[in-house]
Short mmCIF file of C-alpha atoms in Angstrom, two decimals:
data_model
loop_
_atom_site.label_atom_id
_atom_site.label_comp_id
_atom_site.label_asym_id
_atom_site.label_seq_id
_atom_site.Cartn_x
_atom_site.Cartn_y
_atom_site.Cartn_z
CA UNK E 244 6.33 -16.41 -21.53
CA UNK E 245 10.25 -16.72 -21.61
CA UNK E 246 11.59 -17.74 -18.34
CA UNK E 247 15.42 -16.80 -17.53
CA UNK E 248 15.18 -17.10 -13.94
CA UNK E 249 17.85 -19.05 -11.74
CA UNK E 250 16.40 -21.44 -8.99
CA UNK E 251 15.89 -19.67 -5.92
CA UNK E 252 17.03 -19.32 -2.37
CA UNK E 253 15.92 -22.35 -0.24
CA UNK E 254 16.92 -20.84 2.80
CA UNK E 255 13.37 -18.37 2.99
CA UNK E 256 11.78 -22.05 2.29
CA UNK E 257 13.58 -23.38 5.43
CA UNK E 258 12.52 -20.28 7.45
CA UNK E 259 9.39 -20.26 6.87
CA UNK E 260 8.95 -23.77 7.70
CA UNK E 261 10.58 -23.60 11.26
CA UNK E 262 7.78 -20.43 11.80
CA UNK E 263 6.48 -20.58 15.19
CA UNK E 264 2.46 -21.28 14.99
CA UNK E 265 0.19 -18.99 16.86
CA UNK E 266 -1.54 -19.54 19.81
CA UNK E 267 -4.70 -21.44 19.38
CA UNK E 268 -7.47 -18.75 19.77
CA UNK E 269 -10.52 -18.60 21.17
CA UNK E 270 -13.33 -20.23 20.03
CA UNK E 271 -15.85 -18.12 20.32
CA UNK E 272 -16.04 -16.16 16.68
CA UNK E 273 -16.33 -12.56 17.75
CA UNK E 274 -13.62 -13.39 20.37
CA UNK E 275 -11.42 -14.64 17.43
CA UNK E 276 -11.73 -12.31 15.45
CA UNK E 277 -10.60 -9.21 18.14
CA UNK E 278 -8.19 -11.78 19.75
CA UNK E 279 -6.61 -12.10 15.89
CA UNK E 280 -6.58 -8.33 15.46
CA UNK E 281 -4.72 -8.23 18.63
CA UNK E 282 -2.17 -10.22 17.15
CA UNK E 283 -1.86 -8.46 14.50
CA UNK E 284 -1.33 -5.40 15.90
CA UNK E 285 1.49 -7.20 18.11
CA UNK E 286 2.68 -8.17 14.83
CA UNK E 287 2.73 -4.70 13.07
CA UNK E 288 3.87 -1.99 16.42
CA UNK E 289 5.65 -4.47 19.08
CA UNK E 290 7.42 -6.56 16.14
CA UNK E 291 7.65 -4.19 13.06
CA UNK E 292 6.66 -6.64 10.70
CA UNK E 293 4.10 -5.36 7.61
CA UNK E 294 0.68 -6.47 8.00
CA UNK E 295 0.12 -8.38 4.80
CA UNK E 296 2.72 -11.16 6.38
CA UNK E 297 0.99 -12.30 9.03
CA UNK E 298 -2.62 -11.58 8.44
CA UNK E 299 -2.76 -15.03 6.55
CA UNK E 300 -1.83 -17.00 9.44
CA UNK E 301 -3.77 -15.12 12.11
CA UNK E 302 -6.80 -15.34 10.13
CA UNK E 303 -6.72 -18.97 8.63
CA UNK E 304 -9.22 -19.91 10.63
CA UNK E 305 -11.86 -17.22 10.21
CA UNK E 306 -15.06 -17.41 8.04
CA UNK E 307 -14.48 -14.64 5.08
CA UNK E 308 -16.65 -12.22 6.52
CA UNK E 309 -14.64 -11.84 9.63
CA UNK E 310 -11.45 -11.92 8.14
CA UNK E 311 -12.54 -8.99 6.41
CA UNK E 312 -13.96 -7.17 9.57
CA UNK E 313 -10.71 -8.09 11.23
CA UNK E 314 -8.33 -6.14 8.49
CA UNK E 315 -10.59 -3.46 8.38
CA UNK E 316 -10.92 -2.82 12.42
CA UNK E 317 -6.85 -3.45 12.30
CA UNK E 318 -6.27 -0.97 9.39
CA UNK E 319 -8.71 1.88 10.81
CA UNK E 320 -7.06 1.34 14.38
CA UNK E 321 -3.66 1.95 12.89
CA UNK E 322 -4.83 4.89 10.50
CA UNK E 323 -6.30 6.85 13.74
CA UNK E 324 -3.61 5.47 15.85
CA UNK E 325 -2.53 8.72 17.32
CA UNK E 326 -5.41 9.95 17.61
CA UNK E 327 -6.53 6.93 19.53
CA UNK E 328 -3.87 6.79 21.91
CA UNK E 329 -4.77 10.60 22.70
CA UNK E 330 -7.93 9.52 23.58
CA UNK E 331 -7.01 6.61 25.64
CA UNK E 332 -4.61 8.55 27.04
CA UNK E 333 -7.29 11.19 28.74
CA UNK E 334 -8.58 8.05 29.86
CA UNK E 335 -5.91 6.15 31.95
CA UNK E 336 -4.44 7.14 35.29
CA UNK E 337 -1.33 6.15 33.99
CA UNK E 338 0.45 4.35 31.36
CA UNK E 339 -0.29 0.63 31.15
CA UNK E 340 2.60 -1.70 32.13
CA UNK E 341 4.96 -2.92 29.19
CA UNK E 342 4.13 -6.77 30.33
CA UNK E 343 0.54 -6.20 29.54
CA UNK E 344 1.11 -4.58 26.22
CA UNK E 345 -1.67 -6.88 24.84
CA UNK E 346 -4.37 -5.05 26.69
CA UNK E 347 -3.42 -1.77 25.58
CA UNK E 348 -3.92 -3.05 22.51
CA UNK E 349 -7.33 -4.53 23.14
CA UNK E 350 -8.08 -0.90 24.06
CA UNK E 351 -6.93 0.91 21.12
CA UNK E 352 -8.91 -1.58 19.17
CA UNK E 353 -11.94 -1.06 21.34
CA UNK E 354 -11.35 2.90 20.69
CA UNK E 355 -11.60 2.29 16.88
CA UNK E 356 -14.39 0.23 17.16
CA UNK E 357 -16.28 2.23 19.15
CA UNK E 358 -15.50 5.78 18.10
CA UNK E 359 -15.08 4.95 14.45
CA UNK E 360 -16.31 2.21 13.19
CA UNK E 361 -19.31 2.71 15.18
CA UNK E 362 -19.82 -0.55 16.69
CA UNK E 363 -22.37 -0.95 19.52
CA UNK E 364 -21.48 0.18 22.78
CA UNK E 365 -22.06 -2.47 24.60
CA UNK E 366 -20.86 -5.09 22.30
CA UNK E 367 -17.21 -3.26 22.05
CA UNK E 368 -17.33 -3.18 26.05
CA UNK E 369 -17.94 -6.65 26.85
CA UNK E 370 -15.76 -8.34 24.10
CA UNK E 371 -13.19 -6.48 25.20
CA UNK E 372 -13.57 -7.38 28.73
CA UNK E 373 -13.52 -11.05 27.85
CA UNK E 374 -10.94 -10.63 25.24
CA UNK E 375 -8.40 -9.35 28.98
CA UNK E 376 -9.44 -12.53 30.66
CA UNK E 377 -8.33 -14.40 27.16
CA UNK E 378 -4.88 -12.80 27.66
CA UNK E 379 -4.79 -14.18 30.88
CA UNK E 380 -4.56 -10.68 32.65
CA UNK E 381 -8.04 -11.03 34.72
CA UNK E 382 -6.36 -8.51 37.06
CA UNK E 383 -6.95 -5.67 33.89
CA UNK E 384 -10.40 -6.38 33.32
CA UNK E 385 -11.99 -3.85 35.72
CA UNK E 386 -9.54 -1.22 34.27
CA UNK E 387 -10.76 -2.29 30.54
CA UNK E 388 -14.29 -2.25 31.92
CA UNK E 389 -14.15 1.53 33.15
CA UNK E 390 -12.20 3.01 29.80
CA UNK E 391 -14.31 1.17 27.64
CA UNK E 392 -16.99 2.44 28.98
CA UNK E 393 -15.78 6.13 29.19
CA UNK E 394 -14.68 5.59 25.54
CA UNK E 395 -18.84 5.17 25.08
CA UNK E 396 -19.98 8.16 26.89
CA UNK E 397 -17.15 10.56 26.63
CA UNK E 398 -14.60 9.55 23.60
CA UNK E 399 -16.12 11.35 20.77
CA UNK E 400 -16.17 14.54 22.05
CA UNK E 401 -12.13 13.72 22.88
CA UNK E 402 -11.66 12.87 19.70
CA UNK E 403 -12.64 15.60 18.23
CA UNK E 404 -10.12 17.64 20.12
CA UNK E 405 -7.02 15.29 18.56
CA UNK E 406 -5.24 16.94 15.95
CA UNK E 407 -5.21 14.81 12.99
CA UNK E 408 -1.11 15.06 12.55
CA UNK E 409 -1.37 13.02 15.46
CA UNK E 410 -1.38 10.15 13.56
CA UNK E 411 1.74 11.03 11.74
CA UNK E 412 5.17 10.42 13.00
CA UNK E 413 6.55 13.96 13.50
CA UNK E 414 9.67 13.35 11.04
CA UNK E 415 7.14 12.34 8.48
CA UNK E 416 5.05 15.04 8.77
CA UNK E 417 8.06 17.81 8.76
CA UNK E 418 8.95 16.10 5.31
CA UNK E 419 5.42 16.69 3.94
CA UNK E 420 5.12 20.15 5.53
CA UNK E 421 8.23 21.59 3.97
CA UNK E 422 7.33 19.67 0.81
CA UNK E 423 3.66 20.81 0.41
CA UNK E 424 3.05 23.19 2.98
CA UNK E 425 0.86 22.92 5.96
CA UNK E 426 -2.19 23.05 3.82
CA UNK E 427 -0.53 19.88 1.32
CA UNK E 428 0.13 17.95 4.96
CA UNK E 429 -3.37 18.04 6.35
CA UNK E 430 -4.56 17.14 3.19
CA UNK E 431 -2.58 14.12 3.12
CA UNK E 432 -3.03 13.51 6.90
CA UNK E 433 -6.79 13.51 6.00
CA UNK E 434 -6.68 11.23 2.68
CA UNK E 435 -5.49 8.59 4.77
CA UNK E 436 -8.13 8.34 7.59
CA UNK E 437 -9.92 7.05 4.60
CA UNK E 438 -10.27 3.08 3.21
CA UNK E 439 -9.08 3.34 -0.37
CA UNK E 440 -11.53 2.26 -3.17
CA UNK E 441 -10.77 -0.76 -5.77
CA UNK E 442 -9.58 0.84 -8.50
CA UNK E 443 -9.82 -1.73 -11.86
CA UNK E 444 -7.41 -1.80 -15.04
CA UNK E 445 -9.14 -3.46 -18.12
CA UNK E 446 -7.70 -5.25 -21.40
CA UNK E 447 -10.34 -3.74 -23.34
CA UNK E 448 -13.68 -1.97 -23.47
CA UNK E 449 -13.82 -0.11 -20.04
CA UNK E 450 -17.35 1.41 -20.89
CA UNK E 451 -18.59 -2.46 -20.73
CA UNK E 452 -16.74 -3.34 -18.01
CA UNK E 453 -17.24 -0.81 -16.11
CA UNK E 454 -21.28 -1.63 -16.48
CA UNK E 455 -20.93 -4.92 -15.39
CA UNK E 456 -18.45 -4.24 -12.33
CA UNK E 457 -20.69 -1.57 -11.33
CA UNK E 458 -17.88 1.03 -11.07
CA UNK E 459 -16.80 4.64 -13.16
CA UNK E 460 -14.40 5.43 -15.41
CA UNK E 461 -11.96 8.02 -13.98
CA UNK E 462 -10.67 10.85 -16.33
CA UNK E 463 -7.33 8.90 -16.09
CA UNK E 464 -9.17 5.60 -17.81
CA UNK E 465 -9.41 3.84 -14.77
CA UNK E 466 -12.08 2.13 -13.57
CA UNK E 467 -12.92 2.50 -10.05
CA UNK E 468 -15.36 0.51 -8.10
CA UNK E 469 -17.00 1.09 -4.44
CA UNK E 470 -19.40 -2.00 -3.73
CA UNK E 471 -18.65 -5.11 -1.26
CA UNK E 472 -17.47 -8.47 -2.98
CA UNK E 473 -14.29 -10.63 -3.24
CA UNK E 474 -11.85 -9.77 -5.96
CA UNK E 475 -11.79 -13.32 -7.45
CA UNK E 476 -15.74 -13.51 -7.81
CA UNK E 477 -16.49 -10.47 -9.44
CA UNK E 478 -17.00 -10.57 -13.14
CA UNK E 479 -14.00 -10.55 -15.85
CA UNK E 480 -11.29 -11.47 -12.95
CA UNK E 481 -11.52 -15.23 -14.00
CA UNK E 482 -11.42 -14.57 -17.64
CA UNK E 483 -8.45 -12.34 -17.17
CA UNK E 484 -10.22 -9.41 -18.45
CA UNK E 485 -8.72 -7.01 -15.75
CA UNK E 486 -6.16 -6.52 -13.02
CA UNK E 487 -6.53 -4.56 -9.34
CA UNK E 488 -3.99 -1.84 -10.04
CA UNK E 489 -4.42 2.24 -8.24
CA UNK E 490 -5.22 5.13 -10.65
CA UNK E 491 -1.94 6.38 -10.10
CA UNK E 492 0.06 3.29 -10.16
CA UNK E 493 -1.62 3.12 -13.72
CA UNK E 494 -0.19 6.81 -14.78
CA UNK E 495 3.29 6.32 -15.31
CA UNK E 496 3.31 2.94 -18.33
CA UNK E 497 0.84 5.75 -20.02
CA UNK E 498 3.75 8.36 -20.33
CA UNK E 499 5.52 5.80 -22.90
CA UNK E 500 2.55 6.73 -25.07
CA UNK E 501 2.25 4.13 -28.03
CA UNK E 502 3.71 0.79 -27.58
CA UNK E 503 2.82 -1.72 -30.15
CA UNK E 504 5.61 -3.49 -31.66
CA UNK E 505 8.27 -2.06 -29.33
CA UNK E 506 10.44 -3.72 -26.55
CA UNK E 507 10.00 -2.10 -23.08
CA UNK E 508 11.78 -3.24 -20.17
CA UNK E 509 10.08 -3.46 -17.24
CA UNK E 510 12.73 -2.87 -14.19
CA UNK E 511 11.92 -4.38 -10.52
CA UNK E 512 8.58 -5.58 -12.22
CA UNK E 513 6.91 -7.91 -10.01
CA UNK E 514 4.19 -8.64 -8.96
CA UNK E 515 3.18 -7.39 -12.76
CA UNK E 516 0.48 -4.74 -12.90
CA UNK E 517 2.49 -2.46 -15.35
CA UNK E 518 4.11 -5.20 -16.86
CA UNK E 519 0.74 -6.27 -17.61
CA UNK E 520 -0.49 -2.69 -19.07
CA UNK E 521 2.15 -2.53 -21.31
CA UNK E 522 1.96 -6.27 -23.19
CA UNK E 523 -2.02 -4.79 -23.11
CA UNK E 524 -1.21 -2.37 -25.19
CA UNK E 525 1.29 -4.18 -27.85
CA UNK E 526 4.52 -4.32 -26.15
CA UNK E 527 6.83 -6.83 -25.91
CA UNK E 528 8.02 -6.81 -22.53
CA UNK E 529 11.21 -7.82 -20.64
CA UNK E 530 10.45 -8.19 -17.23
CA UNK E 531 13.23 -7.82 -14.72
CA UNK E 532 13.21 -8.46 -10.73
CA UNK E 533 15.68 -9.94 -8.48
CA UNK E 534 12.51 -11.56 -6.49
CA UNK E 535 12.26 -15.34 -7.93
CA UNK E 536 9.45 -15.29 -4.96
CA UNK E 537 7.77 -11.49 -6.43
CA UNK E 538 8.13 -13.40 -10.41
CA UNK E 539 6.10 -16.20 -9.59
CA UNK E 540 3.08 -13.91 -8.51
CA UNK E 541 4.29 -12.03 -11.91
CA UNK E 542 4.11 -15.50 -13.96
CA UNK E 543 0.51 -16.34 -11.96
CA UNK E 544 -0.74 -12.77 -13.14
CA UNK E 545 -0.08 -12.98 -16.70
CA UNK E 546 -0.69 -16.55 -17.01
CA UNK E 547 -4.28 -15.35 -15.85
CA UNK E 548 -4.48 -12.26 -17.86
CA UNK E 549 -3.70 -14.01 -21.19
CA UNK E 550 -0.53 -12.06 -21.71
CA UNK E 551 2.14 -14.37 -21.21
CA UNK E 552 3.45 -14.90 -24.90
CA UNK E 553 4.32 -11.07 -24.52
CA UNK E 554 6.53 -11.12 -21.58
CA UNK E 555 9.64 -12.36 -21.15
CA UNK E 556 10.90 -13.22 -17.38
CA UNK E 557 14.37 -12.24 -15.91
CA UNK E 558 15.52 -12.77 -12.93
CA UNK E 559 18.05 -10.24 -11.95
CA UNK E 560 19.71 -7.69 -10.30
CA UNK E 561 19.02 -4.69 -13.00
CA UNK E 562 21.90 -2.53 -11.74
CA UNK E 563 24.01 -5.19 -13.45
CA UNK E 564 21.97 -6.50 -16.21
CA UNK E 565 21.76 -5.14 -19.75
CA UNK E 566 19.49 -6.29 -22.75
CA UNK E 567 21.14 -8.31 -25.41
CA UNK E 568 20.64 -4.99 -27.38
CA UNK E 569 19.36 -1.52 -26.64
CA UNK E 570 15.56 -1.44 -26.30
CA UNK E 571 12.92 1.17 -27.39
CA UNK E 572 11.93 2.25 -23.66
CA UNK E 573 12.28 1.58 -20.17
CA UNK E 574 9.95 1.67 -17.28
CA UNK E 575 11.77 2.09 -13.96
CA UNK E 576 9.33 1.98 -11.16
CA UNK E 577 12.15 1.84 -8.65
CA UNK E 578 12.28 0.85 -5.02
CA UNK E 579 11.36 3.41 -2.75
CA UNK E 580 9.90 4.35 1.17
CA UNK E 581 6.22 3.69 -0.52
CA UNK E 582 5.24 6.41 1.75
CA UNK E 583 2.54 6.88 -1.33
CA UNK E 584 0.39 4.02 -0.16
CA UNK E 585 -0.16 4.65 3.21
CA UNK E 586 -4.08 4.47 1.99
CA UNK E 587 -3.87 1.12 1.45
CA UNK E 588 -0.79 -0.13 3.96
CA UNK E 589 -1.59 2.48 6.91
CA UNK E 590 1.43 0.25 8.62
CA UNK E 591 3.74 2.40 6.97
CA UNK E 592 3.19 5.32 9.04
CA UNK E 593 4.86 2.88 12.22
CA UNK E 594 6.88 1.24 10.06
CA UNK E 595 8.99 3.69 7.82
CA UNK E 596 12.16 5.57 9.20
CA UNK E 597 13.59 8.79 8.35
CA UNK E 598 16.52 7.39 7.56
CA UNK E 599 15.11 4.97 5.13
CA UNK E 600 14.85 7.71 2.08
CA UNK E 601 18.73 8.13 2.30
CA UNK E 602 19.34 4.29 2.27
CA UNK E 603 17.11 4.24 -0.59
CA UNK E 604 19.07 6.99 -2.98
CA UNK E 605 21.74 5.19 -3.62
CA UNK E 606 20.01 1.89 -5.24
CA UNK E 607 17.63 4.57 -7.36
CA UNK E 608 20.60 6.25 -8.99
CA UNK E 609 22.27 3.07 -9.70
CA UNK E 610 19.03 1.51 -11.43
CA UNK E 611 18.78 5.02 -13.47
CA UNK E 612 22.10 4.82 -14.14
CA UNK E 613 21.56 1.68 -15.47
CA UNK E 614 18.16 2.54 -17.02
CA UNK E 615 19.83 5.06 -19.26
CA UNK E 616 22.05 2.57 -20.95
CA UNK E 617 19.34 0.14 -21.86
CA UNK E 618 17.84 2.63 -24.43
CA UNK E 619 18.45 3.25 -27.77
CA UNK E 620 18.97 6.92 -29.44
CA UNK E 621 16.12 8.63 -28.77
CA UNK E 622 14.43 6.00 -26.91
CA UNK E 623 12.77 6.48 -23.72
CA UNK E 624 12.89 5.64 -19.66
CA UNK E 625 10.01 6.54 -16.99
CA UNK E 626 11.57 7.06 -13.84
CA UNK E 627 8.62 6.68 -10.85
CA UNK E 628 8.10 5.89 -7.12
CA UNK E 629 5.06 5.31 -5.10
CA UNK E 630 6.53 7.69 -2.67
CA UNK E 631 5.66 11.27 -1.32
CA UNK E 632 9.46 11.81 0.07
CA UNK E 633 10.76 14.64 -2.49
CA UNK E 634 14.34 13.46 -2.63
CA UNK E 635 13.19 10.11 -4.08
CA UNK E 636 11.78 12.06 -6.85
CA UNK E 637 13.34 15.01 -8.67
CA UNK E 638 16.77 14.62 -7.10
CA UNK E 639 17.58 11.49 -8.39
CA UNK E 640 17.15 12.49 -11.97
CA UNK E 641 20.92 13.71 -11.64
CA UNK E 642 21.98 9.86 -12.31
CA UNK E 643 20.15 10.02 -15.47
CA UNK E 644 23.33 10.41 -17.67
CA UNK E 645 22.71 10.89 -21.33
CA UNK E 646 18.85 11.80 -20.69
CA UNK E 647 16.88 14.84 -20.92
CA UNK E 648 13.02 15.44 -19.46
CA UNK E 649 10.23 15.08 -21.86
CA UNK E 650 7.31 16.75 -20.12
CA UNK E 651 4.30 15.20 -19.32
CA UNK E 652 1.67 17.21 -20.48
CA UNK E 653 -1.62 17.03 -18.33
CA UNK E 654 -3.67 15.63 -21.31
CA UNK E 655 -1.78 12.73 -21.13
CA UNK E 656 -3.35 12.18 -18.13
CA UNK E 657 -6.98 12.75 -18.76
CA UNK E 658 -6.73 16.09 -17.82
CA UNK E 659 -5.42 16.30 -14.27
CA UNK E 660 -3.18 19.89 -14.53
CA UNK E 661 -2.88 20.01 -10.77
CA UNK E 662 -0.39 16.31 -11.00
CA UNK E 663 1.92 17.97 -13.43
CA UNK E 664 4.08 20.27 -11.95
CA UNK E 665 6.03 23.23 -13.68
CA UNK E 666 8.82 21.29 -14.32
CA UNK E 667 6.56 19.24 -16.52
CA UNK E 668 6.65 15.80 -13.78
CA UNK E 669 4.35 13.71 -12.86
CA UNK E 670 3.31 14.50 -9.11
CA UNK E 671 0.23 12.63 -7.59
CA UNK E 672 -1.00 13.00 -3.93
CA UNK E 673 -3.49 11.19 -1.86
CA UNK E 674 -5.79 14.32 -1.85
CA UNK E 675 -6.24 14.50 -5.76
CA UNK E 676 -9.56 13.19 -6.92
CA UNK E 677 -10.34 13.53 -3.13
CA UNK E 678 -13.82 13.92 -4.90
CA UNK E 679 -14.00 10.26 -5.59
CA UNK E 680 -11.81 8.78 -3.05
CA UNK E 681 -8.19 9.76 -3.82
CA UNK E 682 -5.42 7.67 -5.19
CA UNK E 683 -1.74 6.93 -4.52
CA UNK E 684 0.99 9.07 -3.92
CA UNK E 685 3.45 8.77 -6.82
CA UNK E 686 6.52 10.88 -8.71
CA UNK E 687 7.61 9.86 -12.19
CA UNK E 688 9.11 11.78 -14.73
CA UNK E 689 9.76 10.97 -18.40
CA UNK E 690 13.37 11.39 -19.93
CA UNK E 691 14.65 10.98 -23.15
CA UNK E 692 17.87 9.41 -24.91
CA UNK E 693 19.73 12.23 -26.37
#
């Protein structure tokens, strides 16, 4: 693998060095595994932060099995998290104090348990009791005490009473409503109550694999699996054989078609699963980032996957950077909201701002801008994001100068007619497959060097 990247930034080094440690939490197991989901959730609504950054710190210290209980109670408590709140609202006299935002949390994480992930009453009660003391507000516990307990006897039937838009910020959920109707919106609204399954991309032979990984091959040529297990241990993921990547994530290097012996460039590429499809298939790919940090996962991943003689590394800012000479095909999957993945980062809901579309625009023309320059006559540029916002799709094929759509045709795609849309684009939504537990949200259309 070629390697043009400059050395990077120490100043991210230097910051995360001077990070404050956490508090040192309880040691009791079950305590420190609700008193790390606490934090998290501090992490994720009081401080805005996404939850993949500090769920290795908070859970260092926990055996495997409850660091995985820990994201999935935190994930399902923020996926439900208006729904909760309803609940706990019905519940409380009156709101509880700012200062003791830590217990409110302890509640909403008692609601999930409890209501949703079914845990026993009793156990969700008195963890959460003990969990108040923890946080040093002994003065809540009685108050904990009583809701918990009313969250046992009466929160299901309350629950069932919350509308499940409740969970979606209000600007968020006019966006989806005017996109794809009230219908479209529940649908999504639904999709994401939902844990997303593993979906698998393979070198080679996904019949086999698929046997041995004990999964299905999706009409798309995905393989998608449902059982327990770490990543790393399951068959093949040593040997490089395959690479965790969504079924619709995998869509859009497919609409370049046939790849062998051609030069794609691969624009904000990191962390590599596309990259990784196309020097699968026979490419030789340029991969471009301005992340030195995103390119070394990128390096790790093909380095892994046996595909590093057919990548080339740059590290850049692609509105500025050209190819020594025009290229056979670009795949832009550009920065966007990611309001696509909510499945699998259900922070997004809390985290994403309307304005953040508009602030987005700007940086997509300018890489399709640039996109359409890199090509040669006749060559060819994907344009996708993992986002459901409609004017990060369509709109922004205005700054493809020089390029005209080349519809994607639904067999390109194993079939799926309802994710091509009459202007011949790619359009996925959580609800699709619903059937076999959804996929991403994503827009790409093909265009083509005139």
């Amino acid at each position: 693998m070629t390697d043009r990247r400059q050395p990077s930034d120490p100043a991210s080094a230097h910051a995360r060095k001077g990070a404050a440690k956490p508090p040192r939490p309880p040691r009791d197991p079950v305590l420190a595994s609700r008193h790390a989901a606490v934090r998290l959730l501090q992490a994720v609504l009081d401080d805005g932060r996404a939850l993949d950054e500090p769920f290795e710190t908070e859970t260092r210290l926990l055996e495997p099995r409850d660091r995985a209980f820990v994201r999935l109670l935190v994930t399902t408590t923020l996926r439900r998290l208006g729904q909760i709140d309803g609940v706990l609202k019905a519940f409380l006299q009156r709101p509880i104090a700012r200062r003791h935002g830590a217990v409110k949390h302890v509640l909403r994480l008692a609601a999930a348990q409890i209501l949703v992930l079914e845990t026993p009453a009793h156990a969700a009660v008195d963890t959460s009791v003990e969990l108040t003391k923890f946080l040093n507000a002994p003065g809540l516990t009685g108050l904990v005490n009583a809701v918990t307990r009313r969250l046992a006897r009466d929160g299901a039937a309350v629950l069932a009473d919350q509308d499940v838009r409740l969970n979606t910020p209000r600007w968020l959920w006019q966006t989806w409503l005017e996109a794809y109707g009230d219908a479209g919106a529940r649908r999504i609204a639904e999709a994401h109550l939902h844990e997303p399954p593993l979906d698998i991309t393979v070198k080679a032979d996904a019949a086999g694999w698929a046997e041995r990984l004990e999964a299905e091959v999706l009409p798309t040529g995905s393989l998608r699996r449902r059982g327990p297990g770490m990543v790393a241990s399951l068959p093949g993921y040593g040997d490089g054989a395959w690479w965790v990547q969504d079924a619709a994530a995998a869509l859009p290097a497919r609409l370049l078609g046939d790849v062998v012996g051609k030069t794609v460039v691969d624009l904000c590429a990191a962390p590599g699963g596309k990259t990784a499809q196309l020097a699968a298939a026979g490419a030789h790919v340029i991969a471009v980032d301005r992340s030195g940090a995103r390119l070394a996962r990128l390096h790790d991943n093909m380095a892994r996957l046996g595909l590093a003689e057919r990548v080339t590394v740059v590290e850049a800012d692609a509105t500025v950077w050209r190819p020594d000479t025009p290229v056979d095909a670009v795949l832009l999957d550009a920065p966007c909201t990611a309001t696509g993945t909510i499945r699998r980062h259900p922070e997004a809901l809390r985290l994403k701002k309307a304005a953040d579309a508009e602030a987005l625009t700007a940086l997509q023309d300018a890489l399709l801008a640039a996109s359409a320059e890199m090509v040669k006559p006749d060559g060819t540029v994907v344009y996708c994001v993992c986002s459901l916002q409609p004017e990060e799709g369509a709109p922004r094929l205005a700054a493809a100068v020089g390029l005209t759509v080349d519809p994607v045709r639904p067999e390109e795609i194993g079939g799926l007619a309802d994710c091509v849309t009459a202007e011949g684009y790619l359009r996925t939504l959580p609800f699709h497959l619903a059937e076999v537990g959804g996929m991403d949200g994503f827009f790409a259309a093909r265009l083509r060097r005139t």
